[in-house]
Coordinates of C-alpha atoms in Angstrom, one line a residue:
M1 CA -57.0 19.5 40.3
A2 CA -55.9 15.9 40.8
Q3 CA -56.0 13.6 37.7
K4 CA -58.3 11.2 39.6
T5 CA -60.8 14.0 40.1
V6 CA -60.6 15.1 36.5
G7 CA -61.3 11.5 35.3
F8 CA -64.2 11.3 37.6
L9 CA -65.7 14.5 36.3
I10 CA -65.4 13.4 32.7
R11 CA -67.0 10.0 33.4
L12 CA -69.7 11.8 35.4
H13 CA -70.3 14.1 32.4
K14 CA -70.5 11.0 30.1
A15 CA -73.0 9.3 32.5
A16 CA -75.2 12.4 32.4
D17 CA -75.0 12.4 28.5
T18 CA -75.1 8.8 27.5
R19 CA -74.8 9.8 23.8
I20 CA -71.1 10.7 24.3
S21 CA -69.0 7.7 23.0
H22 CA -65.9 9.3 21.6
Q23 CA -63.5 12.2 22.2
A24 CA -61.7 14.6 19.9
I25 CA -59.0 17.0 20.6
L26 CA -58.8 20.1 18.3
S27 CA -55.8 22.4 18.2
V28 CA -55.4 24.3 15.0
Y29 CA -53.8 27.5 13.7
D30 CA -55.7 27.4 10.4
K31 CA -59.4 27.4 11.4
T32 CA -60.8 27.0 7.9
G33 CA -63.9 24.8 8.0
L34 CA -63.5 24.1 11.8
V35 CA -67.0 25.1 12.9
D36 CA -68.6 22.8 10.3
L37 CA -66.3 20.0 11.4
A38 CA -67.1 20.5 15.0
R39 CA -70.8 20.5 14.3
G40 CA -70.4 17.2 12.5
L41 CA -68.4 15.7 15.4
V42 CA -71.0 16.8 17.9
K43 CA -73.7 15.3 15.7
H44 CA -72.0 12.0 16.1
D45 CA -71.7 12.2 19.8
V46 CA -68.1 13.2 20.0
R47 CA -66.9 15.3 22.9
L48 CA -64.7 18.3 21.8
V49 CA -61.6 19.0 23.8
M50 CA -59.7 22.2 22.9
S51 CA -58.1 25.4 24.2
G52 CA -57.4 29.0 23.4
G53 CA -58.8 30.6 20.3
T54 CA -60.0 27.3 18.9
A55 CA -62.2 26.8 22.0
R56 CA -63.6 30.4 21.8
L57 CA -64.5 29.9 18.1
I58 CA -66.4 26.7 18.8
R59 CA -68.0 27.9 22.0
D60 CA -69.2 31.1 20.2
A61 CA -70.8 28.8 17.6
G62 CA -73.0 27.4 20.3
L63 CA -71.3 24.1 20.6
P64 CA -70.2 22.3 23.8
V65 CA -66.5 22.5 24.6
V66 CA -64.3 20.9 27.2
Y67 CA -61.2 22.9 27.9
V68 CA -57.8 21.1 27.8
S69 CA -57.0 22.4 31.3
D70 CA -60.2 20.8 32.6
F71 CA -59.4 17.6 30.7
T72 CA -55.9 17.3 32.1
G73 CA -56.5 18.9 35.5
F74 CA -53.5 21.2 34.8
P75 CA -53.6 24.8 33.8
E76 CA -52.0 26.3 30.7
I77 CA -48.6 27.7 31.6
L78 CA -45.8 29.7 30.1
G79 CA -48.1 32.0 28.2
G80 CA -49.9 29.1 26.5
R81 CA -46.7 27.3 25.4
V82 CA -47.6 24.3 27.4
K83 CA -51.2 23.1 27.0
T84 CA -51.6 19.7 25.5
L85 CA -48.3 18.2 26.6
H86 CA -49.8 16.0 29.3
P87 CA -50.2 12.3 29.9
A88 CA -54.0 12.7 30.0
V89 CA -53.8 13.9 26.3
H90 CA -51.0 11.7 24.9
G91 CA -52.0 8.6 26.9
G92 CA -55.5 9.0 25.5
I93 CA -54.1 9.3 22.0
L94 CA -51.4 6.6 22.1
A95 CA -53.5 3.9 23.9
R96 CA -54.1 0.8 21.9
D97 CA -57.1 -1.6 22.2
I98 CA -55.1 -4.1 24.2
E99 CA -55.6 -5.3 27.8
S100 CA -52.4 -3.8 29.3
D101 CA -53.1 -0.3 27.8
E102 CA -56.7 -0.5 29.0
K103 CA -55.5 -1.3 32.5
D104 CA -53.0 1.6 32.5
L105 CA -55.7 4.0 31.4
A106 CA -58.1 2.8 34.1
D107 CA -55.5 2.9 36.8
R108 CA -54.8 6.6 35.9
H109 CA -58.4 7.6 35.1
I110 CA -57.5 8.5 31.5
E111 CA -60.0 8.5 28.7
K112 CA -59.2 7.5 25.1
I113 CA -59.1 10.1 22.4
D114 CA -60.3 8.9 19.0
Y115 CA -59.9 12.0 16.8
V116 CA -57.1 14.5 16.6
V117 CA -57.6 17.7 14.5
C118 CA -54.4 19.8 14.3
N119 CA -52.4 22.0 12.0
L120 CA -49.3 24.0 12.8
Y121 CA -48.1 27.6 13.2
P122 CA -47.1 29.1 9.9
F123 CA -43.3 28.9 10.3
K124 CA -42.6 29.1 6.5
V125 CA -44.7 32.2 6.1
T126 CA -43.0 33.9 9.0
V127 CA -39.4 33.2 8.0
S128 CA -40.1 34.2 4.3
R129 CA -40.4 37.8 5.4
P130 CA -37.1 39.6 4.7
D131 CA -37.2 41.5 8.1
V132 CA -38.0 38.5 10.3
S133 CA -35.8 38.2 13.4
I134 CA -34.6 35.0 14.9
E135 CA -36.7 35.7 18.0
E136 CA -39.9 35.9 15.8
A137 CA -39.0 32.7 14.0
V138 CA -38.5 30.9 17.3
E139 CA -42.0 31.9 18.4
E140 CA -43.5 30.2 15.3
I141 CA -42.0 26.8 16.2
D142 CA -44.9 24.6 17.1
I143 CA -44.2 22.0 19.8
G144 CA -47.5 20.7 21.1
G145 CA -49.1 20.6 17.6
V146 CA -46.3 18.5 16.2
T147 CA -46.5 16.1 19.1
L148 CA -50.2 15.7 18.7
L149 CA -49.8 14.9 15.0
R150 CA -47.1 12.4 15.5
A151 CA -48.8 10.7 18.4
A152 CA -52.1 10.4 16.5
A153 CA -50.4 9.3 13.2
K154 CA -48.4 6.7 15.1
N155 CA -51.6 5.2 16.5
H156 CA -53.5 5.5 13.3
A157 CA -54.8 1.9 13.6
R158 CA -57.2 3.4 16.1
V159 CA -57.0 7.2 16.0
T160 CA -58.0 9.4 13.1
V161 CA -55.7 12.4 12.6
L162 CA -56.8 15.4 10.4
S163 CA -54.1 17.8 9.6
D164 CA -55.6 19.3 6.4
P165 CA -58.9 21.3 6.4
N166 CA -59.5 20.0 2.9
D167 CA -60.0 16.5 4.3
Y168 CA -62.9 17.6 6.7
P169 CA -65.8 17.1 4.2
E170 CA -64.8 13.6 3.2
F171 CA -64.1 12.7 6.8
L172 CA -67.7 13.8 7.8
R173 CA -69.2 11.9 4.9
E174 CA -67.5 8.7 6.1
L175 CA -68.8 9.3 9.6
E176 CA -72.3 9.5 8.1
T177 CA -71.9 6.2 6.4
G178 CA -70.7 4.1 9.3
G179 CA -67.3 5.4 10.4
V180 CA -63.8 6.3 9.1
K181 CA -62.3 3.6 6.9
E182 CA -59.0 2.0 7.6
Q183 CA -57.5 3.2 4.3
S184 CA -58.6 6.8 5.1
R185 CA -56.9 6.6 8.5
K186 CA -53.7 5.5 6.8
L187 CA -53.8 8.3 4.3
Y188 CA -54.6 10.9 7.0
A189 CA -51.6 9.5 9.0
L190 CA -49.3 9.8 6.0
K191 CA -50.4 13.4 5.4
A192 CA -49.7 14.2 9.1
F193 CA -46.2 12.6 8.9
E194 CA -45.5 14.5 5.7
Q195 CA -46.6 17.8 7.3
T196 CA -44.4 17.3 10.4
A197 CA -41.4 16.3 8.2
D198 CA -41.9 19.3 6.0
Y199 CA -42.2 21.5 9.1
D200 CA -39.0 20.1 10.6
S201 CA -37.2 20.5 7.3
A202 CA -38.3 24.2 7.1
I203 CA -37.1 24.8 10.6
S204 CA -33.7 23.1 10.2
G205 CA -33.3 24.8 6.8
Y206 CA -33.9 28.2 8.4
F207 CA -31.5 27.7 11.2
R208 CA -28.9 26.0 8.9
K209 CA -28.8 29.3 7.1
Q210 CA -28.5 31.3 10.3
Y211 CA -26.0 29.1 12.2
A212 CA -24.1 26.8 9.9
T213 CA -21.6 29.4 8.8
G214 CA -18.3 29.0 7.0
G215 CA -19.6 26.5 4.5
V216 CA -19.3 23.6 6.8
Q217 CA -22.9 22.4 6.4
H218 CA -24.5 25.1 4.4
L219 CA -22.9 27.2 1.6
P220 CA -24.7 30.3 0.3
L221 CA -24.4 30.7 -3.5
R222 CA -24.6 33.9 -5.5
Y223 CA -27.6 32.7 -7.4
G224 CA -28.9 29.5 -9.1
T225 CA -28.6 28.5 -12.7
N226 CA -29.4 32.0 -13.8
P227 CA -28.9 35.3 -12.0
H228 CA -32.6 35.8 -11.3
Q229 CA -32.8 32.4 -9.5
K230 CA -32.3 33.5 -5.9
P231 CA -31.7 32.5 -3.2
A232 CA -29.5 29.5 -3.9
S233 CA -27.4 27.3 -1.6
A234 CA -25.6 24.0 -1.2
Y235 CA -26.1 22.0 2.0
V236 CA -26.3 18.6 3.5
M237 CA -29.0 17.4 5.9
Q238 CA -26.6 15.7 8.2
G239 CA -22.9 16.0 8.9
T240 CA -20.8 18.4 6.8
L241 CA -20.3 19.3 3.2
P242 CA -17.8 16.8 1.6
F243 CA -15.7 19.6 0.2
K244 CA -14.0 22.8 1.5
V245 CA -13.8 26.0 -0.4
L246 CA -10.1 27.0 -0.4
G247 CA -10.4 29.9 -2.8
G248 CA -13.0 31.9 -4.7
S249 CA -16.7 31.3 -4.5
P250 CA -18.3 28.5 -6.6
G251 CA -21.7 29.0 -8.1
Y252 CA -24.6 26.7 -8.6
I253 CA -23.6 25.4 -12.0
N254 CA -20.0 25.2 -10.9
L255 CA -21.0 22.7 -8.2
L256 CA -23.2 20.7 -10.6
D257 CA -20.1 20.3 -12.8
S258 CA -17.7 19.7 -9.9
L259 CA -19.8 17.1 -8.2
N260 CA -20.3 15.2 -11.4
A261 CA -16.7 15.6 -12.5
W262 CA -15.1 14.4 -9.3
P263 CA -16.6 10.9 -9.2
L264 CA -15.6 10.5 -12.9
V265 CA -11.9 11.0 -12.3
K266 CA -12.1 9.0 -9.0
E267 CA -13.6 6.1 -10.9
L268 CA -11.1 6.3 -13.7
K269 CA -8.2 6.1 -11.3
Q270 CA -9.7 3.2 -9.4
A271 CA -10.4 1.3 -12.6
L272 CA -7.1 1.9 -14.4
G273 CA -4.6 2.9 -11.7
Y274 CA -3.4 6.1 -13.3
P275 CA -3.9 9.7 -12.2
A276 CA -7.0 11.0 -14.0
A277 CA -8.4 14.4 -15.1
A278 CA -11.6 15.7 -16.6
S279 CA -12.5 19.0 -18.3
F280 CA -16.2 19.6 -17.5
K281 CA -18.7 22.0 -19.0
H282 CA -22.5 22.2 -18.5
V283 CA -22.8 18.9 -16.6
S284 CA -20.9 16.8 -19.2
P285 CA -17.2 16.2 -19.7
T286 CA -15.6 17.8 -22.7
S287 CA -13.0 15.2 -22.3
A288 CA -11.4 12.9 -19.6
A289 CA -8.0 11.2 -19.6
I290 CA -5.6 9.2 -17.6
G291 CA -2.0 10.3 -17.1
L292 CA -0.1 8.4 -19.8
P293 CA 3.1 10.0 -20.9
L294 CA 2.9 12.6 -23.6
N295 CA 5.1 12.4 -26.7
G296 CA 6.6 15.4 -28.3
K297 CA 3.8 15.8 -30.9
E298 CA 1.1 15.6 -28.2
R299 CA 2.8 18.3 -26.1
K300 CA 2.7 20.6 -29.1
V301 CA -0.9 19.8 -30.0
Y302 CA -2.0 20.3 -26.3
M303 CA 0.0 23.5 -26.0
V304 CA 2.2 22.3 -23.1
D305 CA 5.5 21.8 -24.8
D306 CA 6.9 24.8 -22.9
I307 CA 5.8 23.5 -19.4
A308 CA 8.9 22.6 -17.5
G309 CA 8.8 19.3 -15.7
I310 CA 5.6 18.1 -17.3
E311 CA 7.1 14.7 -18.0
S312 CA 7.4 14.2 -14.2
S313 CA 3.7 14.7 -13.4
G314 CA 1.2 12.1 -14.5
L315 CA -1.6 14.3 -13.2
A316 CA -0.4 17.3 -15.3
Q317 CA -0.2 15.0 -18.4
A318 CA -3.8 13.7 -17.7
Y319 CA -5.1 17.3 -17.6
A320 CA -3.1 18.3 -20.6
R321 CA -4.8 15.5 -22.5
A322 CA -8.3 16.3 -21.2
R323 CA -8.0 20.0 -21.8
G324 CA -6.3 19.6 -25.2
T325 CA -8.8 17.2 -26.7
D326 CA -11.4 19.8 -27.4
R327 CA -10.0 23.2 -26.6
M328 CA -13.1 25.1 -27.9
S329 CA -15.5 23.2 -25.6
S330 CA -13.0 23.3 -22.6
F331 CA -12.8 27.1 -22.6
G332 CA -14.1 28.2 -19.2
D333 CA -14.2 24.6 -17.9
V334 CA -14.4 23.1 -14.4
I335 CA -11.4 20.8 -13.8
A336 CA -11.5 17.6 -11.8
L337 CA -8.3 15.9 -10.7
S338 CA -8.0 12.5 -9.0
D339 CA -4.8 13.3 -7.1
K340 CA -3.2 16.0 -5.0
V341 CA -2.4 18.9 -7.2
D342 CA 1.3 19.5 -7.8
V343 CA 3.0 22.6 -9.0
V344 CA 3.4 21.4 -12.6
T345 CA -0.3 20.7 -12.9
A346 CA -1.1 24.1 -11.3
R347 CA 1.1 25.8 -13.9
V348 CA -0.8 24.1 -16.7
I349 CA -4.1 25.2 -15.3
S350 CA -2.8 28.7 -14.5
R351 CA -2.7 29.9 -18.1
E352 CA -6.0 28.4 -19.3
V353 CA -9.3 30.1 -19.1
S354 CA -11.1 28.1 -16.5
D355 CA -13.7 28.7 -13.7
G356 CA -12.4 26.4 -11.0
V357 CA -11.0 23.1 -9.9
I358 CA -11.9 20.2 -7.6
A359 CA -9.3 17.8 -6.2
P360 CA -8.5 15.8 -3.0
G361 CA -5.6 18.1 -2.1
Y362 CA -3.1 20.7 -3.1
D363 CA 0.6 21.3 -2.6
P364 CA 1.0 24.7 -0.8
E365 CA 2.8 26.3 -3.8
A366 CA 0.2 24.9 -6.2
L367 CA -2.6 26.3 -4.1
E368 CA -1.1 29.7 -4.2
I369 CA -0.7 29.6 -8.0
L370 CA -4.4 28.7 -8.4
K371 CA -5.7 31.2 -5.8
Q372 CA -4.1 34.0 -7.9
K373 CA -6.3 33.2 -11.0
K374 CA -9.1 35.6 -11.9
G375 CA -7.9 38.1 -9.4
G376 CA -8.6 35.6 -6.5
K377 CA -12.1 34.7 -7.8
Y378 CA -11.0 31.3 -9.2
F379 CA -12.8 28.7 -7.1
V380 CA -10.7 25.9 -5.6
L381 CA -12.5 23.0 -3.9
E382 CA -10.8 20.3 -1.8
I383 CA -13.0 17.2 -1.9
E384 CA -12.9 14.6 0.9
E385 CA -11.5 11.6 -1.0
S386 CA -13.2 9.0 1.2
Y387 CA -16.6 10.6 1.1
A388 CA -19.3 8.1 -0.1
P389 CA -22.7 9.7 -0.9
P390 CA -26.0 8.0 0.3
S391 CA -27.3 5.2 -1.8
L392 CA -30.5 7.1 -2.5
E393 CA -30.5 10.4 -4.2
T394 CA -33.4 12.9 -4.5
R395 CA -34.2 16.0 -6.5
T396 CA -37.1 18.4 -6.8
L397 CA -38.5 19.1 -10.2
Y398 CA -41.5 21.4 -10.6
G399 CA -42.4 20.9 -7.0
V400 CA -42.3 17.1 -7.3
Q401 CA -39.9 15.0 -5.4
L402 CA -38.0 12.3 -7.4
E403 CA -36.0 9.6 -5.7
Q404 CA -33.8 6.8 -7.1
R405 CA -30.9 4.6 -6.2
R406 CA -27.7 6.4 -7.0
N407 CA -26.0 5.0 -10.1
D408 CA -23.3 3.2 -8.2
V409 CA -22.5 0.5 -10.8
V410 CA -18.8 -0.2 -11.0
I411 CA -17.2 -0.1 -14.5
S412 CA -14.1 -2.2 -14.5
P413 CA -11.8 -3.5 -17.3
Q414 CA -11.8 -6.9 -15.6
D415 CA -15.5 -7.5 -15.3
T416 CA -17.5 -5.2 -17.7
F417 CA -16.1 -6.0 -21.1
N418 CA -15.6 -9.8 -21.2
R419 CA -18.4 -10.7 -23.5
I420 CA -17.2 -10.3 -27.1
L421 CA -20.1 -10.7 -29.5
T422 CA -18.1 -10.5 -32.7
P423 CA -15.8 -11.9 -33.9
K424 CA -16.6 -14.9 -31.8
D425 CA -13.1 -16.4 -32.1
L426 CA -11.4 -13.4 -30.3
P427 CA -10.5 -14.6 -26.8
K428 CA -10.1 -11.2 -25.2
L429 CA -9.5 -7.6 -25.9
P430 CA -5.9 -6.2 -26.3
D431 CA -4.8 -4.3 -23.2
A432 CA -4.9 -0.9 -24.9
A433 CA -8.4 -1.5 -26.2
L434 CA -9.6 -2.6 -22.8
R435 CA -8.1 0.5 -21.2
D436 CA -9.7 2.9 -23.8
V437 CA -13.1 1.3 -23.7
T438 CA -13.1 1.6 -19.9
V439 CA -12.2 5.3 -20.2
A440 CA -15.0 5.9 -22.7
T441 CA -17.6 4.0 -20.7
I442 CA -16.9 5.6 -17.4
A443 CA -17.0 9.0 -19.1
L444 CA -20.5 8.1 -20.4
K445 CA -21.7 7.5 -16.8
Y446 CA -21.3 11.2 -16.2
T447 CA -22.4 12.5 -19.6
Q448 CA -25.9 13.8 -20.4
S449 CA -27.8 11.3 -22.4
N450 CA -28.1 10.3 -25.2
S451 CA -24.3 10.0 -25.4
V452 CA -21.6 8.2 -27.4
C453 CA -17.9 8.4 -26.6
Y454 CA -14.7 7.8 -28.7
A455 CA -11.5 7.1 -26.8
L456 CA -7.8 6.5 -27.8
N457 CA -4.5 6.5 -25.9
G458 CA -6.3 6.6 -22.5
Q459 CA -8.3 9.7 -23.3
V460 CA -11.7 10.8 -24.6
I461 CA -11.2 12.1 -28.1
G462 CA -14.8 12.8 -29.1
L463 CA -18.0 13.0 -27.1
G464 CA -21.6 13.4 -28.3
A465 CA -23.7 14.5 -25.4
G466 CA -27.4 15.2 -24.8
Q467 CA -28.7 14.4 -28.2
Q468 CA -32.2 13.2 -28.8
S469 CA -31.1 10.6 -31.5
R470 CA -28.2 8.2 -31.1
I471 CA -26.9 8.7 -34.7
H472 CA -26.5 12.4 -33.9
C473 CA -24.5 11.5 -30.8
T474 CA -22.4 9.2 -32.9
R475 CA -21.9 11.8 -35.6
L476 CA -21.1 14.6 -33.2
A477 CA -18.6 12.5 -31.3
G478 CA -17.1 11.3 -34.6
D479 CA -16.7 14.8 -35.9
K480 CA -15.0 15.8 -32.7
A481 CA -12.6 12.8 -32.9
D482 CA -11.9 13.8 -36.6
N483 CA -11.2 17.3 -35.6
W484 CA -8.9 16.2 -32.8
W485 CA -6.9 13.9 -35.2
M486 CA -6.6 16.7 -37.8
R487 CA -4.8 18.8 -35.3
F488 CA -1.9 16.2 -35.4
H489 CA -1.3 17.0 -39.1
D490 CA 2.0 18.9 -39.6
R491 CA 0.1 21.8 -41.2
A492 CA -1.8 22.4 -38.0
I493 CA 1.1 21.8 -35.7
N494 CA 3.5 24.1 -37.6
I495 CA 1.3 27.2 -37.9
T496 CA 3.3 30.4 -37.5
W497 CA 1.4 32.9 -35.3
K498 CA 1.6 36.6 -35.1
K499 CA 3.3 37.7 -31.9
G500 CA 0.9 38.3 -29.0
T501 CA -1.8 36.0 -30.3
K502 CA -3.8 34.7 -27.4
R503 CA -4.3 31.0 -26.7
A504 CA -8.0 31.2 -27.1
D505 CA -7.6 32.8 -30.6
K506 CA -5.1 30.1 -31.5
S507 CA -7.5 27.4 -30.5
N508 CA -10.4 29.0 -32.5
A509 CA -8.2 29.3 -35.6
I510 CA -7.0 25.8 -35.4
D511 CA -10.5 24.5 -34.9
M512 CA -11.7 26.3 -38.0
L513 CA -8.8 25.0 -40.1
C514 CA -9.1 21.4 -38.9
S515 CA -12.9 21.2 -39.1
G516 CA -13.0 22.8 -42.5
Q517 CA -15.4 25.5 -41.2
L518 CA -13.4 28.3 -42.9
P519 CA -14.7 31.9 -43.5
R520 CA -17.2 32.5 -46.3
N521 CA -17.1 36.3 -46.5
D522 CA -14.4 38.9 -46.4
V523 CA -15.2 40.3 -43.0
E524 CA -15.0 36.8 -41.3
K525 CA -11.9 36.0 -43.5
A526 CA -10.1 39.1 -42.3
D527 CA -10.8 38.2 -38.6
Y528 CA -9.6 34.6 -39.2
E529 CA -6.4 35.6 -41.0
R530 CA -5.3 38.3 -38.5
V531 CA -3.8 35.8 -36.1
F532 CA -1.4 34.2 -38.6
Q533 CA 2.1 35.2 -39.5
E534 CA 1.5 33.1 -42.6
V535 CA -2.0 31.9 -43.4
P536 CA -2.1 28.1 -43.6
T537 CA -3.5 26.5 -46.8
P538 CA -6.9 25.0 -46.2
F539 CA -7.2 21.2 -46.3
S540 CA -8.7 19.8 -49.4
Q541 CA -11.2 17.0 -49.1
E542 CA -8.6 14.6 -50.5
E543 CA -6.1 15.7 -47.9
R544 CA -8.6 15.3 -45.1
D545 CA -9.7 11.8 -46.2
A546 CA -6.1 10.7 -46.5
W547 CA -5.1 11.9 -43.1
L548 CA -8.3 10.5 -41.4
T549 CA -7.6 7.0 -42.7
K550 CA -4.6 7.0 -40.4
L551 CA -6.9 7.3 -37.3
D552 CA -7.2 3.7 -36.1
E553 CA -7.7 1.5 -33.0
V554 CA -10.3 3.8 -31.6
S555 CA -12.7 2.5 -28.9
V556 CA -16.3 3.6 -29.0
S557 CA -18.9 3.2 -26.2
S558 CA -22.6 4.0 -26.1
D559 CA -24.8 4.6 -23.1
A560 CA -27.5 2.5 -24.6
F561 CA -27.9 0.1 -27.6
F562 CA -27.3 1.1 -31.2
P563 CA -30.8 0.9 -32.8
F564 CA -29.6 1.1 -36.4
V565 CA -26.5 0.2 -38.4
D566 CA -25.8 3.8 -39.4
N567 CA -24.1 4.3 -36.0
V568 CA -21.6 1.5 -36.8
F569 CA -20.9 3.0 -40.2
R570 CA -20.3 6.4 -38.7
A571 CA -18.0 5.1 -36.0
S572 CA -16.0 3.1 -38.5
R573 CA -15.3 6.3 -40.5
S574 CA -13.5 7.7 -37.5
G575 CA -11.2 4.8 -36.9
A576 CA -13.4 2.7 -34.6
K577 CA -11.9 -0.8 -34.1
Y578 CA -13.8 -1.6 -30.9
I579 CA -17.4 -0.8 -29.9
A580 CA -19.0 -1.4 -26.5
A581 CA -22.7 -1.1 -26.0
P582 CA -25.7 -2.7 -24.3
T583 CA -27.8 -4.9 -26.5
G584 CA -31.6 -5.2 -26.7
S585 CA -32.4 -3.5 -30.0
Q586 CA -34.5 -5.3 -32.6
K587 CA -31.6 -4.5 -35.0
D588 CA -29.0 -6.2 -32.8
G589 CA -28.4 -8.9 -35.5
A590 CA -27.9 -6.3 -38.3
V591 CA -25.6 -4.2 -36.0
L592 CA -23.4 -7.1 -35.2
E593 CA -23.3 -8.3 -38.8
T594 CA -22.3 -4.8 -40.0
A595 CA -19.5 -4.5 -37.3
E596 CA -18.1 -7.9 -38.4
K597 CA -18.1 -6.9 -42.1
L598 CA -16.2 -3.6 -41.2
G599 CA -13.7 -5.5 -39.0
I600 CA -15.0 -4.0 -35.7
V601 CA -14.9 -5.9 -32.5
F602 CA -18.3 -5.6 -30.8
I603 CA -18.4 -6.0 -27.0
E604 CA -21.6 -6.3 -25.0
Q605 CA -21.5 -3.7 -22.2
G606 CA -24.5 -4.9 -20.3
I607 CA -25.4 -1.8 -18.3
R608 CA -27.4 1.1 -19.6
L609 CA -25.8 4.4 -18.5
F610 CA -28.3 7.1 -19.0
H611 CA -27.5 10.3 -17.0
H612 CA -29.8 13.2 -16.5

């Protein structure tokens, strides 16, 4: 039937029933409340245009129906796949109340459509079935419905779009009281856009899992945070994943650690110009360091004195520092390295208990060494060094979408630490202090809050992460720094071990000796002493105090202000000479006064660095 004839018949029908003033097109899968809605529309002199099962339901309810095929003058084809995709439908929806649009409609005998009622095929429900085939999934992809929703939502200044049956009652109430409000049309349009966006996301997500093989865009994971949290995956909405899996199979938590650790070492290298490394566990660094040369004592403390050629690799020395700072916390770590991994670094990694590594590249021999760890299960990620994530980041928490600008603030020794609050006569920080406070502050950017960090010699020596009170962060980080320094005592360095003692057992015994957490019963004492050829004498409190007084020139950074002076006192006990923190506390005056009395330089670091 020609379009001109169709338009003539519709106008003729309107002339015969002068009550008809508006038109609605109804095309729904979920027919909840549809009959009541249709009755309300007819009551307000709205012509109902629809097809298929929707038309049958309304017709059987005794209400007048105009079939889409009569409205368009074109029959349904392809088994009903093409019904509403026609200029008579979409011209009627998209037409605005302007002269040029009115002329186009009149020239082509098209009538305006004022209401669109539509919801979509249940794609999510279909693909959630474990036995669903790709062919079945394809059949649940709605084309005409999505087009109706988008067209109506786009023209919501004139057209009302209803995509949720829960909105029908309020819509009818507004019709009863004089018409649909502008604000309601806006909210209905938003809901329609959200429904189509969610629908498209579900479709792309399904086909990403089917077709994006090889970890290029979508990487299936064994499970989520815990084994019962399945399915789990990593993917990007556009482009490709910024890393390649060269060995093993990373898990969900592994990626959380890797993708937090990598930008940390990348920023350290950019800020200070040295190779950088981080030992990462449970979404916080255990330590991070730059590749300053190791002296003989440090090599012994960090258990790398027998690694041939370590003096030639700044990257290996950076990781030796990062791993060696807190060996107990670093057990089973994820490693991040700023530079291409050389053979020396791979040899250091090869004998430590670790889950995996992320770096921008690997020498062929180094890669082979790493791929042999854990029987080939050790994960090795190659990150694209130039990759820059989007400026906005999102996450879903308890079904709620959260969005924020990514924390892309740049911490630099040149720009971040040039406001010295006390002593006021100090013109600038010494280079070593500037380096260390930079290390500490960049580390905080990737540490779960609340957090406080102690640094010395280009490395993190104590980190308090994820504590609810700042003093507990400061104490925890200080205790770790003390423990680290106690390991440089000759008594700890010169322990004689029984032959065959494993590195993990050595680390545990050293930690107990240096922390003073020695056995309190015979069973525990026997387990502790079994690793020694000669059991070391415990440190007395006087010995500990005397040795800890030698810890000096430590830089401390806090991710937010110090609310009380107790933080300054505790930092001072672990050799703090420099403190960097934001200001803004009511106790700022007292904090600065205390720092000055203790001989501590206090620098305002004007950026809060909470990380969650």
